[in-house]
């Protein structure tokens, strides 16, 4: 028999939206109507979807031209599942197309800070959206984004 680990229940989650993917009627006087986003997108989605959430997770709701993109910017504990008791905050937007000018990665399993060449080799042919302090798995190892400029954006190196 396998021992199943209990997945923690999230107390709080901070979710951001890619405002470029949002239908124009959700933007009023240049500002996103976050209450309407919660009511029409996030809450119905979370009632039917069960998944693990952690900082840096990108997900979308809808299909085709109606697809709206979201990103988890923070949660407590560090990962877990949503419940009826989870406090969800949605109050910021991000740009999935902004490219990073600089990235520094550090390995989490006693690996030294990677130099610029090692970082480029590791990220070659990958399209990732990264945020400072994000933890990610690459080639079977865990890394943390020690720093990036700007503080979040897309790595697109071929």
PDB file of C-alpha atoms in Angstrom:
ATOM      1  CA  UNK A   1       0.000   0.000   0.000  1.00  0.00           C
ATOM      2  CA  UNK A   2       1.112   3.516  -0.709  1.00  0.00           C
ATOM      3  CA  UNK A   3       1.094   6.097   2.038  1.00  0.00           C
ATOM      4  CA  UNK A   4      -0.685   9.200   0.798  1.00  0.00           C
ATOM      5  CA  UNK A   5       0.484  12.535   2.122  1.00  0.00           C
ATOM      6  CA  UNK A   6      -2.142  14.977   3.297  1.00  0.00           C
ATOM      7  CA  UNK A   7      -2.183  18.046   1.072  1.00  0.00           C
ATOM      8  CA  UNK A   8      -2.326  21.193   3.199  1.00  0.00           C
ATOM      9  CA  UNK A   9      -5.313  23.479   2.960  1.00  0.00           C
ATOM     10  CA  UNK A  10      -4.388  27.011   1.906  1.00  0.00           C
ATOM     11  CA  UNK A  11      -5.245  29.799   4.316  1.00  0.00           C
ATOM     12  CA  UNK A  12      -4.571  32.611   1.827  1.00  0.00           C
ATOM     13  CA  UNK A  13      -3.767  32.888  -1.869  1.00  0.00           C
ATOM     14  CA  UNK A  14      -2.796  35.942  -3.915  1.00  0.00           C
ATOM     15  CA  UNK A  15      -3.668  35.631  -7.590  1.00  0.00           C
ATOM     16  CA  UNK A  16      -2.779  38.053 -10.371  1.00  0.00           C
ATOM     17  CA  UNK A  17      -4.290  38.361 -13.842  1.00  0.00           C
ATOM     18  CA  UNK A  18      -2.808  38.997 -17.273  1.00  0.00           C
ATOM     19  CA  UNK A  19      -4.960  42.023 -18.064  1.00  0.00           C
ATOM     20  CA  UNK A  20      -4.268  41.661 -21.814  1.00  0.00           C
ATOM     21  CA  UNK A  21      -6.186  38.355 -21.783  1.00  0.00           C
ATOM     22  CA  UNK A  22      -9.191  39.859 -19.990  1.00  0.00           C
ATOM     23  CA  UNK A  23     -12.312  40.822 -21.992  1.00  0.00           C
ATOM     24  CA  UNK A  24     -12.398  44.623 -22.415  1.00  0.00           C
ATOM     25  CA  UNK A  25     -15.680  45.001 -20.506  1.00  0.00           C
ATOM     26  CA  UNK A  26     -13.820  43.919 -17.323  1.00  0.00           C
ATOM     27  CA  UNK A  27     -11.635  47.044 -17.531  1.00  0.00           C
ATOM     28  CA  UNK A  28     -13.339  50.232 -16.384  1.00  0.00           C
ATOM     29  CA  UNK A  29     -11.561  53.602 -16.770  1.00  0.00           C
ATOM     30  CA  UNK A  30      -8.256  51.747 -17.250  1.00  0.00           C
ATOM     31  CA  UNK A  31      -8.631  49.653 -14.065  1.00  0.00           C
ATOM     32  CA  UNK A  32      -9.456  45.960 -13.795  1.00  0.00           C
ATOM     33  CA  UNK A  33     -12.770  45.231 -12.060  1.00  0.00           C
ATOM     34  CA  UNK A  34     -11.304  42.579  -9.729  1.00  0.00           C
ATOM     35  CA  UNK A  35     -14.593  41.880  -7.935  1.00  0.00           C
ATOM     36  CA  UNK A  36     -16.173  40.987 -11.251  1.00  0.00           C
ATOM     37  CA  UNK A  37     -13.149  38.834 -12.179  1.00  0.00           C
ATOM     38  CA  UNK A  38     -13.577  36.946  -8.874  1.00  0.00           C
ATOM     39  CA  UNK A  39     -17.323  36.507  -9.379  1.00  0.00           C
ATOM     40  CA  UNK A  40     -17.260  35.543 -13.076  1.00  0.00           C
ATOM     41  CA  UNK A  41     -13.969  33.651 -13.430  1.00  0.00           C
ATOM     42  CA  UNK A  42     -12.122  32.596 -10.279  1.00  0.00           C
ATOM     43  CA  UNK A  43     -14.908  31.484  -7.917  1.00  0.00           C
ATOM     44  CA  UNK A  44     -16.804  29.349 -10.494  1.00  0.00           C
ATOM     45  CA  UNK A  45     -13.507  27.811 -11.660  1.00  0.00           C
ATOM     46  CA  UNK A  46     -12.325  26.983  -8.134  1.00  0.00           C
ATOM     47  CA  UNK A  47     -15.666  25.356  -7.254  1.00  0.00           C
ATOM     48  CA  UNK A  48     -15.174  22.691  -9.944  1.00  0.00           C
ATOM     49  CA  UNK A  49     -11.371  22.433 -10.216  1.00  0.00           C
ATOM     50  CA  UNK A  50      -9.241  20.695  -7.593  1.00  0.00           C
ATOM     51  CA  UNK A  51      -5.540  21.359  -7.970  1.00  0.00           C
ATOM     52  CA  UNK A  52      -2.428  22.239  -6.037  1.00  0.00           C
ATOM     53  CA  UNK A  53      -1.504  25.897  -5.895  1.00  0.00           C
ATOM     54  CA  UNK A  54       1.956  27.351  -5.250  1.00  0.00           C
ATOM     55  CA  UNK A  55       3.696  30.656  -6.034  1.00  0.00           C
ATOM     56  CA  UNK A  56       4.601  30.978  -9.695  1.00  0.00           C
ATOM     57  CA  UNK A  57       1.832  28.677 -10.944  1.00  0.00           C
ATOM     58  CA  UNK A  58       0.313  29.871 -14.217  1.00  0.00           C
ATOM     59  CA  UNK A  59      -3.187  28.713 -15.116  1.00  0.00           C
ATOM     60  CA  UNK A  60      -5.966  29.784 -17.443  1.00  0.00           C
ATOM     61  CA  UNK A  61      -9.741  29.784 -17.397  1.00  0.00           C
ATOM     62  CA  UNK A  62     -11.705  29.416 -20.605  1.00  0.00           C
ATOM     63  CA  UNK A  63     -10.766  28.347 -24.116  1.00  0.00           C
ATOM     64  CA  UNK A  64      -9.643  30.004 -27.345  1.00  0.00           C
ATOM     65  CA  UNK A  65     -10.170  33.755 -27.520  1.00  0.00           C
ATOM     66  CA  UNK A  66     -12.049  33.606 -24.193  1.00  0.00           C
ATOM     67  CA  UNK A  67      -8.984  32.236 -22.321  1.00  0.00           C
ATOM     68  CA  UNK A  68      -8.004  34.412 -19.343  1.00  0.00           C
ATOM     69  CA  UNK A  69      -4.534  33.870 -17.812  1.00  0.00           C
ATOM     70  CA  UNK A  70      -3.785  33.950 -14.074  1.00  0.00           C
ATOM     71  CA  UNK A  71      -0.680  33.562 -11.917  1.00  0.00           C
ATOM     72  CA  UNK A  72      -0.355  32.642  -8.239  1.00  0.00           C
ATOM     73  CA  UNK A  73       1.919  35.256  -6.663  1.00  0.00           C
ATOM     74  CA  UNK A  74       1.778  33.971  -3.124  1.00  0.00           C
ATOM     75  CA  UNK A  75       0.042  31.575  -0.782  1.00  0.00           C
ATOM     76  CA  UNK A  76       0.195  30.359   2.787  1.00  0.00           C
ATOM     77  CA  UNK A  77       1.291  27.725   3.425  1.00  0.00           C
ATOM     78  CA  UNK A  78       3.762  27.613   0.513  1.00  0.00           C
ATOM     79  CA  UNK A  79       1.602  25.132  -1.436  1.00  0.00           C
ATOM     80  CA  UNK A  80      -1.701  23.377  -1.016  1.00  0.00           C
ATOM     81  CA  UNK A  81      -5.288  23.119  -2.135  1.00  0.00           C
ATOM     82  CA  UNK A  82      -8.062  25.691  -2.010  1.00  0.00           C
ATOM     83  CA  UNK A  83     -11.033  25.205   0.277  1.00  0.00           C
ATOM     84  CA  UNK A  84     -14.133  27.158   1.232  1.00  0.00           C
ATOM     85  CA  UNK A  85     -12.082  28.691   4.040  1.00  0.00           C
ATOM     86  CA  UNK A  86      -9.238  29.919   1.790  1.00  0.00           C
ATOM     87  CA  UNK A  87      -9.015  33.706   1.546  1.00  0.00           C
ATOM     88  CA  UNK A  88      -8.439  34.569  -2.122  1.00  0.00           C
ATOM     89  CA  UNK A  89      -7.052  37.960  -3.080  1.00  0.00           C
ATOM     90  CA  UNK A  90      -6.968  39.106  -6.692  1.00  0.00           C
ATOM     91  CA  UNK A  91      -5.726  42.657  -7.023  1.00  0.00           C
ATOM     92  CA  UNK A  92      -2.820  42.927  -9.422  1.00  0.00           C
ATOM     93  CA  UNK A  93      -2.002  42.300 -13.058  1.00  0.00           C
ATOM     94  CA  UNK A  94       1.081  41.013 -14.867  1.00  0.00           C
ATOM     95  CA  UNK A  95       2.333  40.865 -18.439  1.00  0.00           C
ATOM     96  CA  UNK A  96       3.058  37.346 -19.732  1.00  0.00           C
ATOM     97  CA  UNK A  97       4.962  38.766 -22.717  1.00  0.00           C
ATOM     98  CA  UNK A  98       7.583  40.884 -20.896  1.00  0.00           C
ATOM     99  CA  UNK A  99      10.992  39.318 -21.469  1.00  0.00           C
ATOM    100  CA  UNK A 100      13.609  39.089 -18.737  1.00  0.00           C
ATOM    101  CA  UNK A 101      16.940  40.825 -19.295  1.00  0.00           C
ATOM    102  CA  UNK A 102      18.726  38.926 -16.522  1.00  0.00           C
ATOM    103  CA  UNK A 103      18.185  35.748 -14.444  1.00  0.00           C
ATOM    104  CA  UNK A 104      20.200  34.259 -11.549  1.00  0.00           C
ATOM    105  CA  UNK A 105      19.411  30.704 -10.399  1.00  0.00           C
ATOM    106  CA  UNK A 106      20.625  28.858  -7.322  1.00  0.00           C
ATOM    107  CA  UNK A 107      20.229  25.110  -6.806  1.00  0.00           C
ATOM    108  CA  UNK A 108      18.288  24.019  -3.736  1.00  0.00           C
ATOM    109  CA  UNK A 109      20.117  20.758  -3.153  1.00  0.00           C
ATOM    110  CA  UNK A 110      23.574  22.041  -2.187  1.00  0.00           C
ATOM    111  CA  UNK A 111      24.299  23.318  -5.676  1.00  0.00           C
ATOM    112  CA  UNK A 112      26.295  26.537  -6.002  1.00  0.00           C
ATOM    113  CA  UNK A 113      24.977  29.683  -7.660  1.00  0.00           C
ATOM    114  CA  UNK A 114      25.029  29.093 -11.405  1.00  0.00           C
ATOM    115  CA  UNK A 115      27.144  31.444 -13.494  1.00  0.00           C
ATOM    116  CA  UNK A 116      25.654  33.218 -16.516  1.00  0.00           C
ATOM    117  CA  UNK A 117      26.756  30.525 -19.020  1.00  0.00           C
ATOM    118  CA  UNK A 118      25.411  27.668 -16.853  1.00  0.00           C
ATOM    119  CA  UNK A 119      22.104  29.516 -16.413  1.00  0.00           C
ATOM    120  CA  UNK A 120      21.796  30.087 -20.186  1.00  0.00           C
ATOM    121  CA  UNK A 121      22.588  26.413 -20.878  1.00  0.00           C
ATOM    122  CA  UNK A 122      19.972  25.269 -18.352  1.00  0.00           C
ATOM    123  CA  UNK A 123      17.281  27.596 -19.752  1.00  0.00           C
ATOM    124  CA  UNK A 124      18.095  26.963 -23.429  1.00  0.00           C
ATOM    125  CA  UNK A 125      15.049  26.029 -25.559  1.00  0.00           C
ATOM    126  CA  UNK A 126      12.641  26.605 -22.658  1.00  0.00           C
ATOM    127  CA  UNK A 127       9.846  29.173 -22.504  1.00  0.00           C
ATOM    128  CA  UNK A 128       9.165  29.986 -18.852  1.00  0.00           C
ATOM    129  CA  UNK A 129       7.469  32.776 -16.954  1.00  0.00           C
ATOM    130  CA  UNK A 130       9.614  33.456 -13.877  1.00  0.00           C
ATOM    131  CA  UNK A 131       9.281  35.549 -10.751  1.00  0.00           C
ATOM    132  CA  UNK A 132      11.989  36.476  -8.250  1.00  0.00           C
ATOM    133  CA  UNK A 133      12.179  33.825  -5.475  1.00  0.00           C
ATOM    134  CA  UNK A 134      10.146  31.310  -7.507  1.00  0.00           C
ATOM    135  CA  UNK A 135      11.085  27.647  -7.062  1.00  0.00           C
ATOM    136  CA  UNK A 136      11.134  25.535 -10.209  1.00  0.00           C
ATOM    137  CA  UNK A 137      12.214  22.076 -11.340  1.00  0.00           C
ATOM    138  CA  UNK A 138      14.573  21.884 -14.310  1.00  0.00           C
ATOM    139  CA  UNK A 139      16.185  18.681 -15.570  1.00  0.00           C
ATOM    140  CA  UNK A 140      15.124  16.854 -12.387  1.00  0.00           C
ATOM    141  CA  UNK A 141      16.629  19.382  -9.946  1.00  0.00           C
ATOM    142  CA  UNK A 142      15.061  22.155  -7.883  1.00  0.00           C
ATOM    143  CA  UNK A 143      16.235  25.736  -8.374  1.00  0.00           C
ATOM    144  CA  UNK A 144      15.229  29.075  -6.894  1.00  0.00           C
ATOM    145  CA  UNK A 145      15.213  32.274  -8.936  1.00  0.00           C
ATOM    146  CA  UNK A 146      17.622  34.276  -6.798  1.00  0.00           C
ATOM    147  CA  UNK A 147      17.183  37.411  -8.851  1.00  0.00           C
ATOM    148  CA  UNK A 148      15.812  38.545 -12.186  1.00  0.00           C
ATOM    149  CA  UNK A 149      15.362  41.843 -13.966  1.00  0.00           C
ATOM    150  CA  UNK A 150      12.650  42.933 -14.203  1.00  0.00           C
ATOM    151  CA  UNK A 151      11.261  41.155 -11.120  1.00  0.00           C
ATOM    152  CA  UNK A 152       9.037  38.925 -13.296  1.00  0.00           C
ATOM    153  CA  UNK A 153       8.837  38.070 -16.970  1.00  0.00           C
ATOM    154  CA  UNK A 154       9.412  35.504 -19.704  1.00  0.00           C
ATOM    155  CA  UNK A 155      12.633  33.622 -20.469  1.00  0.00           C
ATOM    156  CA  UNK A 156      12.654  32.956 -24.169  1.00  0.00           C
ATOM    157  CA  UNK A 157      16.071  31.701 -25.237  1.00  0.00           C
ATOM    158  CA  UNK A 158      16.456  29.423 -28.237  1.00  0.00           C
TER     159      UNK A 158
END
